[in-house]
Every structure is written in C-alpha cells, then in structure tokens.
XYZ file of C-alpha atoms in Angstrom:
649
model
C -19.964 -29.105 -98.736
C -17.807 -30.433 -101.567
C -19.487 -29.888 -104.887
C -19.568 -32.708 -107.398
C -17.106 -31.505 -110.050
C -17.606 -31.384 -113.773
C -15.781 -34.042 -115.786
C -13.311 -31.481 -117.140
C -12.484 -29.279 -114.162
C -12.570 -29.486 -110.352
C -15.489 -27.957 -108.581
C -15.468 -24.248 -107.895
C -15.641 -22.652 -104.470
C -18.986 -21.860 -102.847
C -18.877 -18.543 -100.964
C -21.395 -15.880 -99.911
C -21.317 -12.236 -100.566
C -26.592 -8.832 -93.614
C -37.873 22.919 -75.881
C -34.094 21.969 -75.769
C -34.628 18.301 -74.861
C -37.174 17.335 -77.539
C -35.664 19.882 -79.911
C -32.161 18.434 -79.712
C -33.534 14.893 -79.938
C -35.470 15.918 -83.057
C -32.290 17.261 -84.653
C -30.503 13.990 -83.848
C -33.315 11.922 -85.393
C -33.437 14.085 -88.513
C -29.669 13.865 -88.878
C -29.954 10.090 -88.967
C -32.994 10.169 -91.196
C -31.451 10.476 -94.637
C -33.203 8.129 -97.085
C -31.141 5.004 -97.651
C -31.849 1.676 -99.329
C -31.178 -1.961 -98.528
C -30.716 -5.208 -100.423
C -33.858 -7.138 -101.239
C -34.178 -10.670 -99.888
C -32.577 -13.045 -102.384
C -33.810 -16.184 -100.631
C -37.465 -15.119 -100.600
C -37.315 -14.148 -104.296
C -36.002 -17.597 -105.266
C -38.560 -19.337 -103.038
C -41.388 -17.354 -104.650
C -40.064 -18.261 -108.106
C -40.047 -21.943 -107.122
C -43.613 -21.741 -105.811
C -44.773 -20.551 -109.248
C -43.145 -23.498 -110.996
C -44.238 -27.088 -111.647
C -44.582 -29.238 -108.550
C -43.082 -31.351 -107.034
C -40.099 -30.633 -109.296
C -39.739 -27.120 -107.892
C -40.033 -28.089 -104.228
C -36.877 -26.367 -102.980
C -35.592 -23.867 -100.422
C -33.006 -21.144 -101.014
C -30.440 -21.193 -98.189
C -28.189 -18.268 -99.049
C -26.978 -16.248 -102.046
C -23.266 -15.885 -102.846
C -22.238 -13.068 -105.149
C -22.275 -15.337 -108.185
C -25.256 -17.612 -107.579
C -27.592 -19.306 -105.135
C -27.283 -22.330 -102.831
C -30.478 -24.410 -102.665
C -31.739 -27.365 -100.696
C -33.970 -30.004 -102.310
C -35.925 -32.697 -100.466
C -34.331 -36.143 -100.785
C -35.993 -38.192 -98.019
C -34.757 -39.057 -95.455
C -32.286 -36.196 -96.022
C -31.875 -33.082 -98.198
C -29.581 -32.379 -101.134
C -27.653 -29.108 -101.331
C -27.140 -27.732 -104.842
C -25.018 -24.810 -105.988
C -26.589 -22.757 -108.784
C -24.365 -20.424 -110.820
C -24.773 -18.142 -113.817
C -21.526 -19.070 -115.565
C -18.490 -21.305 -115.332
C -18.000 -25.069 -115.270
C -20.320 -27.288 -113.307
C -21.960 -30.668 -113.116
C -24.852 -29.882 -115.505
C -26.119 -26.846 -117.416
C -29.872 -26.439 -117.983
C -31.196 -23.419 -119.934
C -27.963 -21.560 -119.184
C -28.146 -22.352 -115.469
C -25.118 -24.213 -114.055
C -26.219 -26.799 -111.451
C -23.784 -28.691 -109.213
C -24.857 -31.025 -106.383
C -22.870 -30.519 -103.180
C -21.963 -33.926 -101.768
C -18.995 -35.657 -100.168
C -18.437 -38.109 -103.022
C -15.972 -38.553 -105.853
C -18.405 -40.400 -108.148
C -21.983 -39.091 -108.455
C -23.184 -42.431 -109.822
C -22.472 -44.025 -106.436
C -24.741 -41.782 -104.363
C -28.116 -43.025 -103.200
C -30.995 -43.106 -105.702
C -32.872 -40.572 -103.535
C -30.172 -37.931 -103.976
C -29.946 -38.581 -107.703
C -33.727 -38.319 -108.079
C -33.769 -35.048 -106.132
C -31.172 -33.537 -108.457
C -33.076 -34.690 -111.535
C -36.252 -33.061 -110.177
C -34.396 -29.772 -109.776
C -33.104 -29.981 -113.340
C -36.654 -30.613 -114.526
C -37.835 -27.597 -112.548
C -35.360 -25.289 -114.279
C -36.145 -26.846 -117.667
C -39.951 -26.665 -117.423
C -40.414 -23.488 -115.387
C -42.296 -20.855 -117.407
C -39.969 -18.137 -116.048
C -36.167 -17.907 -116.211
C -34.196 -18.405 -113.031
C -34.333 -15.149 -110.986
C -30.707 -14.078 -111.218
C -31.650 -10.536 -110.250
C -32.551 -11.881 -106.800
C -28.943 -11.986 -105.696
C -26.152 -9.424 -105.811
C -24.772 -9.217 -109.378
C -21.318 -10.562 -110.139
C -18.744 -7.890 -110.868
C -17.699 -7.638 -114.485
C -19.381 -8.185 -117.846
C -20.436 -11.746 -117.007
C -23.127 -10.448 -114.694
C -25.744 -9.236 -117.124
C -28.174 -8.490 -114.285
C -29.224 -4.930 -113.587
C -29.138 -3.982 -109.929
C -32.507 -3.698 -108.285
C -33.744 -0.646 -106.396
C -34.751 -1.876 -102.938
C -37.413 -0.075 -100.921
C -36.251 2.787 -98.696
C -35.864 2.276 -94.970
C -38.903 3.191 -92.882
C -38.580 6.262 -90.665
C -39.914 6.743 -87.102
C -42.225 9.555 -88.176
C -44.401 9.157 -85.074
C -41.378 9.915 -82.909
C -40.313 12.823 -85.111
C -43.804 14.337 -85.104
C -44.130 13.790 -81.348
C -40.831 15.583 -80.728
C -41.904 18.441 -82.979
C -45.230 18.896 -81.164
C -43.536 18.618 -77.769
C -40.914 21.199 -78.698
C -43.613 23.578 -79.950
C -45.698 23.146 -76.781
C -42.697 23.872 -74.552
C -41.355 26.778 -76.607
C -44.569 28.804 -76.981
C -44.602 31.821 -74.694
C -41.607 30.660 -72.630
C -39.593 33.437 -70.974
C -35.935 33.867 -71.853
C -33.787 32.014 -69.256
C -31.135 33.711 -67.200
C -27.462 33.173 -67.947
C -27.031 30.934 -64.911
C -30.074 28.847 -65.832
C -28.839 28.499 -69.409
C -25.391 27.355 -68.287
C -26.897 24.769 -65.948
C -29.186 23.540 -68.720
C -26.208 23.156 -71.069
C -24.367 21.221 -68.390
C -27.338 18.897 -67.826
C -28.354 18.434 -71.466
C -24.948 18.386 -73.198
C -22.051 17.873 -70.794
C -23.769 15.301 -68.564
C -24.814 13.026 -71.489
C -21.284 13.050 -72.895
C -19.802 12.205 -69.494
C -22.355 9.444 -68.950
C -21.708 7.891 -72.370
C -17.966 7.838 -71.676
C -18.524 6.449 -68.171
C -20.798 3.700 -69.423
C -18.151 2.644 -71.912
C -15.496 2.461 -69.198
C -17.783 0.575 -66.811
C -19.007 -2.236 -69.043
C -18.298 -1.552 -72.735
C -20.569 -2.416 -75.630
C -21.866 -5.949 -76.226
C -25.021 -7.780 -77.226
C -27.539 -8.156 -74.407
C -30.392 -10.408 -75.532
C -30.479 -13.732 -73.705
C -29.809 -17.090 -75.384
C -27.589 -15.533 -78.050
C -30.393 -13.856 -79.994
C -29.086 -10.278 -80.060
C -28.009 -10.264 -83.747
C -31.569 -11.233 -84.684
C -32.664 -7.751 -83.556
C -29.967 -6.179 -85.713
C -31.460 -8.230 -88.547
C -34.850 -6.656 -87.809
C -33.253 -3.243 -88.356
C -31.623 -4.364 -91.609
C -34.645 -6.226 -92.929
C -37.909 -5.046 -94.460
C -40.543 -3.201 -92.440
C -42.677 -5.608 -90.442
C -39.946 -8.237 -90.236
C -40.087 -8.406 -86.446
C -42.935 -10.411 -84.865
C -42.881 -7.920 -81.983
C -43.655 -4.887 -84.116
C -41.953 -2.702 -86.749
C -40.681 -0.088 -84.291
C -37.086 -1.279 -83.910
C -36.535 -1.225 -87.656
C -38.156 2.194 -87.904
C -35.834 3.591 -85.236
C -32.570 2.053 -86.404
C -33.127 0.885 -89.986
C -31.515 3.913 -91.577
C -28.360 3.836 -89.486
C -28.059 0.037 -89.716
C -28.187 0.150 -93.508
C -25.684 2.993 -93.600
C -23.214 0.636 -91.879
C -24.420 -2.619 -93.439
C -21.141 -4.518 -92.908
C -21.068 -3.657 -89.189
C -24.573 -2.517 -88.258
C -24.409 -3.759 -84.668
C -21.700 -1.281 -83.674
C -23.678 1.567 -85.220
C -26.846 0.496 -83.364
C -24.952 0.162 -80.073
C -23.691 3.723 -80.468
C -27.101 5.057 -81.487
C -28.781 3.466 -78.461
C -26.081 4.885 -76.165
C -26.588 8.405 -77.536
C -30.367 8.083 -77.354
C -30.216 7.042 -73.688
C -27.524 9.521 -72.687
C -29.287 12.524 -74.196
C -32.754 11.670 -72.873
C -32.949 9.824 -69.543
C -30.768 11.841 -67.145
C -31.457 15.215 -68.856
C -35.223 14.654 -68.668
C -34.917 13.697 -64.984
C -32.960 16.911 -64.312
C -35.387 19.104 -66.275
C -38.452 17.547 -64.608
C -36.899 18.066 -61.165
C -36.197 21.707 -62.001
C -39.768 22.230 -63.217
C -41.022 20.628 -59.987
C -39.216 23.284 -57.983
C -36.344 21.222 -56.568
C -33.095 23.022 -55.776
C -29.927 22.496 -57.785
C -28.360 19.843 -55.486
C -31.596 17.833 -55.376
C -32.222 17.893 -59.121
C -28.629 16.900 -59.872
C -28.906 14.080 -57.356
C -32.037 12.782 -59.127
C -30.414 13.041 -62.572
C -27.219 11.264 -61.490
C -29.155 8.555 -59.619
C -30.901 7.666 -62.872
C -27.950 8.101 -65.215
C -25.499 6.053 -63.147
C -27.638 2.908 -62.877
C -25.360 -0.060 -63.776
C -28.018 -1.885 -65.777
C -28.713 1.248 -67.805
C -24.993 1.427 -68.589
C -25.066 -2.210 -69.745
C -28.203 -2.092 -71.896
C -27.540 1.371 -73.340
C -24.489 -0.004 -75.167
C -26.270 -2.877 -76.832
C -29.186 -3.688 -79.109
C -31.467 -4.043 -76.074
C -35.026 -2.850 -76.500
C -35.146 -2.348 -72.716
C -32.839 0.663 -72.984
C -34.656 1.942 -76.068
C -38.070 1.731 -74.396
C -36.713 3.380 -71.246
C -35.407 6.323 -73.276
C -38.648 6.696 -75.241
C -40.669 6.652 -72.011
C -38.589 9.507 -70.600
C -38.991 11.423 -73.857
C -42.772 10.952 -73.635
C -42.826 12.091 -70.000
C -40.810 15.241 -70.758
C -43.569 17.415 -72.279
C -45.980 16.513 -69.464
C -43.408 17.263 -66.787
C -42.318 20.564 -68.363
C -45.380 22.166 -69.968
C -46.678 25.196 -67.971
C -49.891 24.437 -66.042
C -52.388 26.491 -64.078
C -51.735 25.581 -60.443
C -55.242 26.191 -59.172
C -57.619 24.899 -61.831
C -57.642 22.736 -64.928
C -57.185 24.588 -68.229
C -57.220 22.715 -71.527
C -55.025 25.112 -73.440
C -53.181 24.568 -76.737
C -49.850 24.013 -75.008
C -51.189 21.216 -72.835
C -52.967 19.652 -75.804
C -49.742 19.790 -77.814
C -47.826 18.209 -74.934
C -50.352 15.366 -74.639
C -50.356 14.720 -78.386
C -46.556 14.809 -78.469
C -46.315 12.370 -75.580
C -48.931 10.137 -77.195
C -47.034 9.972 -80.489
C -43.785 9.083 -78.714
C -45.580 6.349 -76.741
C -47.126 5.149 -80.024
C -43.617 4.779 -81.443
C -42.464 2.904 -78.346
C -45.460 0.554 -78.537
C -44.247 -0.600 -81.967
C -40.879 -1.815 -80.607
C -41.930 -4.623 -78.238
C -45.147 -5.415 -76.327
C -43.229 -5.801 -73.079
C -43.204 -2.016 -72.842
C -46.957 -1.498 -73.209
C -47.903 -1.633 -69.523
C -45.014 0.547 -68.248
C -45.788 3.133 -70.950
C -49.324 3.453 -69.551
C -47.793 5.165 -66.496
C -46.266 8.048 -68.480
C -49.103 10.445 -67.415
C -47.904 10.096 -63.812
C -45.204 12.614 -64.755
C -47.876 15.226 -63.978
C -47.602 14.370 -60.270
C -44.290 16.215 -60.247
C -46.050 19.513 -60.871
C -47.065 21.747 -57.926
C -50.759 21.805 -58.926
C -53.856 21.512 -56.742
C -55.203 17.962 -56.208
C -58.416 18.500 -58.190
C -56.579 20.099 -61.100
C -54.045 17.263 -61.023
C -56.864 14.715 -61.283
C -58.273 16.514 -64.310
C -54.860 16.799 -65.972
C -54.161 13.100 -65.309
C -57.504 12.030 -66.754
C -57.061 14.201 -69.830
C -53.482 13.083 -70.414
C -54.341 9.403 -69.952
C -57.269 9.572 -72.350
C -55.377 11.657 -74.887
C -52.312 9.429 -74.914
C -54.446 6.286 -75.100
C -56.458 7.590 -78.036
C -53.311 8.749 -79.835
C -51.598 5.385 -79.387
C -54.711 3.569 -80.583
C -55.032 5.795 -83.641
C -51.379 5.674 -84.713
C -50.222 2.221 -83.560
C -53.357 0.263 -82.639
C -53.339 -1.803 -85.827
C -49.693 -2.787 -85.348
C -50.361 -3.744 -81.725
C -53.303 -5.937 -82.685
C -51.204 -7.599 -85.359
C -48.548 -8.417 -82.767
C -51.121 -9.823 -80.341
C -52.619 -12.066 -82.996
C -49.430 -12.937 -84.849
C -46.344 -15.070 -84.399
C -45.890 -13.967 -80.805
C -48.986 -15.915 -79.795
C -47.513 -18.988 -81.459
C -44.340 -18.567 -79.402
C -45.850 -17.644 -76.057
C -49.366 -19.024 -76.450
C -52.419 -17.773 -74.593
C -50.309 -17.388 -71.440
C -48.131 -14.851 -73.226
C -51.152 -12.845 -74.293
C -52.592 -12.811 -70.795
C -49.203 -11.992 -69.310
C -48.852 -8.868 -71.412
C -52.202 -7.476 -70.374
C -53.250 -9.162 -67.172
C -50.504 -10.916 -65.207
C -50.972 -8.764 -62.155
C -50.285 -5.455 -63.920
C -53.824 -4.456 -64.799
C -55.372 -5.310 -61.393
C -52.485 -3.591 -59.603
C -52.830 -0.591 -61.884
C -56.544 -0.280 -61.243
C -56.056 -0.574 -57.496
C -53.286 2.030 -57.583
C -55.475 4.375 -59.642
C -58.311 4.047 -57.138
C -56.005 4.777 -54.224
C -54.539 7.677 -56.149
C -57.948 9.267 -56.713
C -58.878 8.924 -53.048
C -55.560 10.281 -51.870
C -55.488 13.243 -54.250
C -58.768 14.463 -52.840
C -57.101 14.774 -49.419
C -53.311 14.982 -49.419
C -50.946 15.304 -52.362
C -47.838 13.814 -50.651
C -49.814 10.700 -49.732
C -50.976 10.341 -53.337
C -47.384 10.563 -54.598
C -46.219 8.053 -51.985
C -48.939 5.570 -52.946
C -48.209 5.961 -56.651
C -44.468 5.578 -56.067
C -45.075 2.378 -54.089
C -47.419 1.048 -56.769
C -44.823 1.329 -59.568
C -42.340 -1.287 -58.274
C -45.272 -3.478 -57.223
C -46.573 -3.425 -60.787
C -43.071 -4.082 -62.115
C -42.699 -7.125 -59.871
C -46.093 -8.619 -60.753
C -45.980 -8.022 -64.507
C -42.551 -9.431 -65.339
C -43.227 -11.725 -68.300
C -39.719 -13.188 -68.469
C -39.575 -14.221 -64.821
C -36.813 -13.574 -62.310
C -34.695 -16.594 -63.247
C -32.321 -14.368 -65.271
C -30.993 -11.573 -63.021
C -29.744 -9.335 -65.825
C -33.034 -9.535 -67.742
C -35.051 -8.978 -64.577
C -33.061 -5.836 -63.689
C -33.250 -4.562 -67.253
C -37.027 -4.962 -67.242
C -37.206 -2.667 -64.221
C -35.737 0.151 -66.336
C -39.048 0.322 -68.212
C -40.768 1.612 -65.080
C -38.384 4.459 -64.248
C -40.309 7.085 -66.212
C -43.535 6.116 -64.431
C -41.834 6.516 -61.045
C -40.263 9.904 -61.875
C -43.388 12.024 -61.365
C -44.430 10.521 -58.014
C -40.818 10.716 -56.787
C -40.482 14.423 -57.641
C -43.905 15.079 -56.138
C -42.456 14.208 -52.732
C -40.276 17.329 -52.944
C -37.715 17.245 -50.104
C -37.735 13.453 -49.922
C -37.036 13.095 -53.668
C -33.240 13.356 -53.553
C -32.740 11.014 -50.542
C -35.117 8.462 -52.040
C -33.396 8.672 -55.436
C -29.995 8.142 -53.806
C -31.310 5.195 -51.784
C -32.817 3.692 -54.926
C -29.515 4.053 -56.756
C -27.582 2.371 -53.951
C -30.059 -0.524 -53.854
C -30.070 -0.951 -57.634
C -26.275 -0.810 -57.784
C -25.934 -3.455 -55.094
C -28.370 -5.745 -56.913
C -27.348 -5.187 -60.525
C -23.674 -4.194 -60.682
C -22.585 -7.841 -60.820
C -25.055 -8.918 -63.546
C -24.295 -5.730 -65.497
C -20.529 -6.278 -65.564
C -20.583 -10.052 -66.108
C -20.958 -10.953 -69.755
C -22.617 -14.312 -70.427
C -20.674 -16.569 -72.735
C -22.891 -15.994 -75.777
C -22.463 -12.193 -75.499
C -18.704 -12.580 -74.952
C -18.262 -14.742 -78.048
C -20.425 -12.400 -80.121
C -18.169 -9.524 -79.042
C -15.180 -11.668 -80.058
C -16.717 -12.429 -83.445
C -17.191 -8.729 -84.138
C -13.389 -8.426 -83.948
C -12.731 -11.669 -85.828
C -15.027 -10.846 -88.733
C -12.612 -8.094 -89.777
C -10.213 -10.866 -90.830
C -12.807 -12.622 -93.001
C -12.949 -12.010 -96.746
C -15.995 -10.526 -98.457
C -17.856 -12.513 -99.561
C -17.580 -15.359 -97.052
C -19.791 -18.168 -95.806
C -19.434 -19.194 -92.148
C -20.991 -22.470 -90.989
C -21.892 -22.635 -87.310
C -24.136 -24.527 -84.908
C -27.090 -22.183 -84.464
C -29.523 -24.414 -82.574
C -29.094 -27.275 -80.133
C -32.288 -28.176 -78.343
C -33.533 -25.015 -76.641
C -30.197 -23.279 -77.107
C -29.845 -20.676 -79.848
C -26.879 -18.672 -81.067
C -27.040 -16.010 -83.768
C -23.654 -14.825 -85.013
C -23.004 -11.155 -85.882
C -22.295 -11.591 -89.594
C -23.995 -9.262 -92.052
C -23.809 -8.109 -95.643
C -21.416 -10.176 -97.745
C -20.354 -12.252 -94.737
C -23.177 -14.753 -94.448
C -23.829 -17.360 -91.734
C -24.910 -20.891 -92.658
C -26.930 -22.112 -89.681
C -26.681 -25.733 -88.560
C -29.105 -27.551 -86.287
C -27.945 -30.315 -83.964
C -31.133 -32.248 -84.727
C -30.297 -32.505 -88.457
C -26.956 -34.279 -88.200
C -23.579 -33.589 -89.822
C -23.865 -31.873 -93.228
C -21.552 -32.619 -96.169
C -18.088 -31.063 -96.225
C -18.193 -27.436 -97.430
C -16.128 -26.261 -100.360
C -12.592 -25.052 -99.668
C -12.516 -21.402 -98.723
C -15.631 -21.622 -96.567
C -15.366 -21.117 -92.800
C -16.624 -22.955 -89.758
C -17.126 -21.332 -86.371
C -16.989 -23.615 -83.348
C -19.482 -21.905 -81.058
C -20.159 -22.219 -77.346
C -23.110 -24.487 -78.195
C -20.499 -27.141 -78.974
C -19.763 -27.343 -75.238
C -23.370 -28.123 -74.381
C -24.926 -31.522 -73.889
C -27.181 -31.001 -76.908
C -24.525 -29.814 -79.351
C -21.311 -31.606 -78.373
C -21.847 -34.723 -80.505
C -22.538 -32.846 -83.737
C -19.524 -30.566 -83.312
C -17.217 -33.481 -82.510
C -18.324 -35.369 -85.614
C -18.077 -32.304 -87.801
C -14.591 -31.400 -86.574
C -13.529 -35.010 -87.145
C -14.877 -35.256 -90.699
C -14.188 -31.781 -92.069
C -10.652 -30.717 -93.137
C -10.151 -27.590 -91.022
C -7.400 -25.106 -90.222
C -7.761 -22.904 -87.139
C -7.663 -19.186 -87.891
C -8.701 -17.699 -84.524
C -9.181 -19.348 -81.144
C -10.098 -18.305 -77.590
C -11.311 -19.719 -74.300
C -14.171 -18.028 -72.476
C -15.700 -18.512 -69.022
C -18.808 -20.694 -69.104
C -21.488 -18.228 -68.005
C -24.903 -19.250 -69.398
C -27.313 -16.413 -70.168
C -30.096 -18.800 -69.114
C -29.171 -20.634 -65.886
C -31.335 -23.611 -66.838
C -29.087 -24.214 -69.882
C -25.594 -24.772 -68.389
C -22.404 -25.724 -70.234
C -20.523 -28.988 -69.797
C -17.227 -27.453 -68.670
C -16.083 -24.395 -66.637
C -14.663 -22.834 -69.803
C -15.712 -23.090 -73.446
C -13.481 -23.089 -76.505
C -14.527 -21.022 -79.487
C -12.590 -21.297 -82.747
C -12.859 -19.888 -86.241
C -11.706 -22.429 -88.849
C -11.128 -22.263 -92.574
C -12.213 -25.273 -94.637
C -8.998 -26.346 -96.410
C -10.263 -29.007 -98.824
C -12.499 -32.015 -99.302
C -12.046 -34.964 -96.996
C -9.583 -37.358 -98.535
C -11.207 -40.200 -96.628
C -14.518 -39.657 -98.360
C -15.659 -42.442 -100.688
C-alpha cells in the first residue's frame, strides 16, 4: 500500500510492531504458572472508540497496529480505503494532532475516485468531531520522548486452576496411608515416570519432529487462543488456560514453546499412567512395560504431541483423570465410600472439567474415564457400585465447575459454524446410543463374569469412537488423532483382562502403526510451509508487516507470526489491494497454487514491486483431500516490497 505523501516529504513506511504421577504433574504446572501479562487488543480498542463517535463518519475498522500508529479501513463503496494514522511526523493531513495519510497507488490524490475522497473526508470529520481523543494508548508506544503514552497494564493470563486442584486432590488421595515402596519398586517407578518420558520425547522428535497439526492451515489460530484474552476461543477457554502463561512468556515464538509443553505433558502422563495402572492391576513387569510402550510408541501420538493439537492435550488430560481411579486403594469385596476414593473421584472430575473447556470433541470420550476402575481386581458388585459413584461424582463435578462454559460453547459461535448437525453430532451421533447399550451390557456381564464385562467394554470403546467421529474419515491423520481421545477409556477394560492385556496391547500397537505411520510422518503442505515460516521469521525485522493470502474459497492459511511481526490477511474474494509501503513483506503461500487463489497471487506479483528474500518448493500434499493443489509441487516465497509501482498513474 503506497501512502499518499505530504506535499513536502515522501510518504513514510507502514510497518507493524502476536502420588508421584499427579504430584510431579502438579509441580510442572506450578512451575509454568508464574503470573505474566499480555498486550491488550489494539484493534478492538480503536473499533470501540469509533463506535462511540459520530456516525457514519466513524464507520471504520482497525486492521493492525504498528509501533507508531494504526492502520484503518474505511468504507468507500464499492471498495474500501486504507488509511495510516500516526502520532507524529509528516503526512497527508493533520487533524487535532492526528496525522492521517490515505494509502493508495496514486501520485495525485485529486485524481482518485470521488468515493475514496469522500471516505477520507468522513474519517477526518470523525477525528475532528469525536468527543474523545484518538486512543493512542491502544497500541504499543513508540520508543523515545515522542511517545507520550503510558504503557497499559494488561490482564494477567488465566491459570488452569481446575487442573491444579484436581492434581492436588489426586495426589492427596493416593498418598494417604500408602506403604513405603521397596527399593526395586522405587527404581522401576523412576524408570517408568522419569526415564521413559524423556526417552519417548526424544524418540518422538526423531520420528516426526515438531510441526503444526490442525487441518486447513489453522494451527496458528490455536496459538492465538493461548495468547489472547480468556474466552477468545469459540470452543472453550481451556486451551488458553493451559498454555496462556507459557505462550506469553515466549510471545515472539509462542508456537515452539507450546509444542514443547504439549510434548512434556504427553510424555510425563500417558505412558507412565498406563504403566502405573497396569502395576496396580497386578500385571507382572514385562506385561506392564508392554502396555506402557504400546501406548507411548503410537505414531500418531508422536505426531500430535509435538504440535498445538488439542487431540494430544485431551488424551493426556484423560489419562491424568484416569490415574487416581486406577491407583486409589479399594476394598476388593465390598463398596466403601471412604475419603480416599472421594478425593480420587473429585480429583478426576476436576481434571475432566479442565479438559471439557478445551474442545467439545473430547466430551464423549471423557465420559469413559470411570472405566479405569475395571482394571482393579474388585468383586463385580463392588465394581458396579464404584463405577456408579465415580460416574455420578465426575459428572456432577464437571457440571459444577465447567457446565456454564460448556453451555456457552453449545449455544455460541460453534453452532453458527457447524449448525444443528454439529450440536447433534457432539452429543448424539451414535455415541450416546452406543454408550447406553454398552453400559447395559456391562451391568449384565458384571453380575456374572468379570472378564466378559471387560471384553464387552473394550469392544464398545472403538465402536463408540467409530460412530462418534464428528470430522469424518476423509482425513486419515485427523481420524487417527481422534482415536487417541479414547485410549484412556480403553485402558481399564484392557487391564481387566489380565493375561490377555499385553498381547492385546501389542496387537493394537501393530495395527495402529500400520494404519497411522504414513499419515503421521507425512506433513501436509500447509504444515510444512508453517514450519518453514517459523525458520524464516527469524530473518524478519521487528516490527514487520507481512501480507499473505489467508483465504481462498474454503481454503484457509494462518501464518505463524506473532508479537511485533504482524500478518496482514488477504482474501481472494476481495481482489488485489493497493501496493504496500516499501519495507513491508509479502508471503506467497501455498494457496497461490490453488484454483481459488492463483489469479489474485498472479496479479499481485505482477503489480507489486517485490524482491525475493526466501524461497522453497514443497510437495503438494493437501491437508483436506477435497481441496487439491494445481501442481505436484507448490512454490512458497517471502518477498520484500521494494517501492511503489512506477507504472501506477
């Protein structure tokens, strides 16, 4: 966008400034829980200021906020006018100390269309007549004495206190009255809970490495949920509560910090919980290690655990919730509602309540967490009583501590995106009927034979997973990742089969590896270019504005730029924008090699004066098979805008 210069000086550059198991997990959460702050939303502050001003003069939208001003868009039918607003320096016009410069590809403002001129005059009238001064404090202050704006104190990041309290209650329930372990048992526990997670984390990195996972290029949006205010996600506030603190601590590269946090969360929960539950169920050392390794070495777990994926996060939280139920001491002959069992149920319920705030796709699998009790060598009637008590207790706890958030999700933006079908899918699409049928069979079987009950429950879990998949099986990687949510529900019935547990776990691992190793190791193009951009952004200045095609039809691509490096999102449906100011950047994304985005990118690269800074070719692997690319390979390039187009009128 070339800014219309002042009569005395050329236009200035526009740039932009985003017991042991629960006990050790609690320590990890508390270590990450130091109170930090984040930048307030500049764009929303300016939009709110405009809404309080005279209309239609103040009908505008803030697009982004460089370090020394704001870039606005004003309606100028049939198009929109972009205007740079600065505190100081030369510009096209100064109104009440506010420097306003229209951004247009013209040398003479008097020759632009009357609509654009009228739009600029309306903006000037807005600034002149507004009862409040322009909200300079909305954006980051300019360094030096010219700033004059005191920095704001943003709200602190929300903490996952439900998870922390659940871990505390679980640790207390497991620690009370527990006998001191033998030296051999302690060494094995250290190997399973410390050495194994470290080995798994290193192995995952060697197998697939870290990368965004979300389909259709939307992974960085979830990092934005962690950076943004509480409640920013339409799927619930849980992701921001879990990772908001660490994301804000590494605000210039929050995705790498989240990838590492998810990897540690998964490594120190999933396989260790499987080992500990197998030990509590009475399995021998070879069998319990076979179960733990069968879970920890799943290829799709390795892929999602090194990303922003909520599938891995929900899988880890489900195992954490199952841990107190699988480990708390129980009376083998009759049901006893003691304080330790109550604490375990409340702890599990609070952890499930935290998981329910991340994404509704995990609600149905989380309902199977009480099945962890099937791993315990308890009489059938006592098991029924423990299951009923745990199910009711966890349900009531989730309703009390996260029910309001869940209702808000069900009645909020998600319904607008998925419609009534999405609502029914989350609650009904085969999962609830299958669950009720499985529960009935479980009750009948428990009254007669425990192994049969475990076998029926174990068979019901994959059946429920297959019938409740909201996303559909058209994306193999997403379909396999969704199955991770059901692992915790299958753990108890599997361990309840005793001698058959290890062979079945090994067979399940072999099957899962055969089906998911390929999808886990093959990065789709959008994830590959996002990984590339993480490396390329180190070469960008701060602040920097990067223009890129973000939407083309049903295709979406979010770029991993945060903090002072700000993306400017283009839509193929809106046509070619004016030439940006020199010093801006343009990223030629994979969407440019799609049928919907090719024309816009070709026109833009023809009209804008660009110099290639970074370039690469990537295999054309769509994350959604119904949205293919035009060519076998796609070219992605990072350009710097070198100047205004000399061919412009």
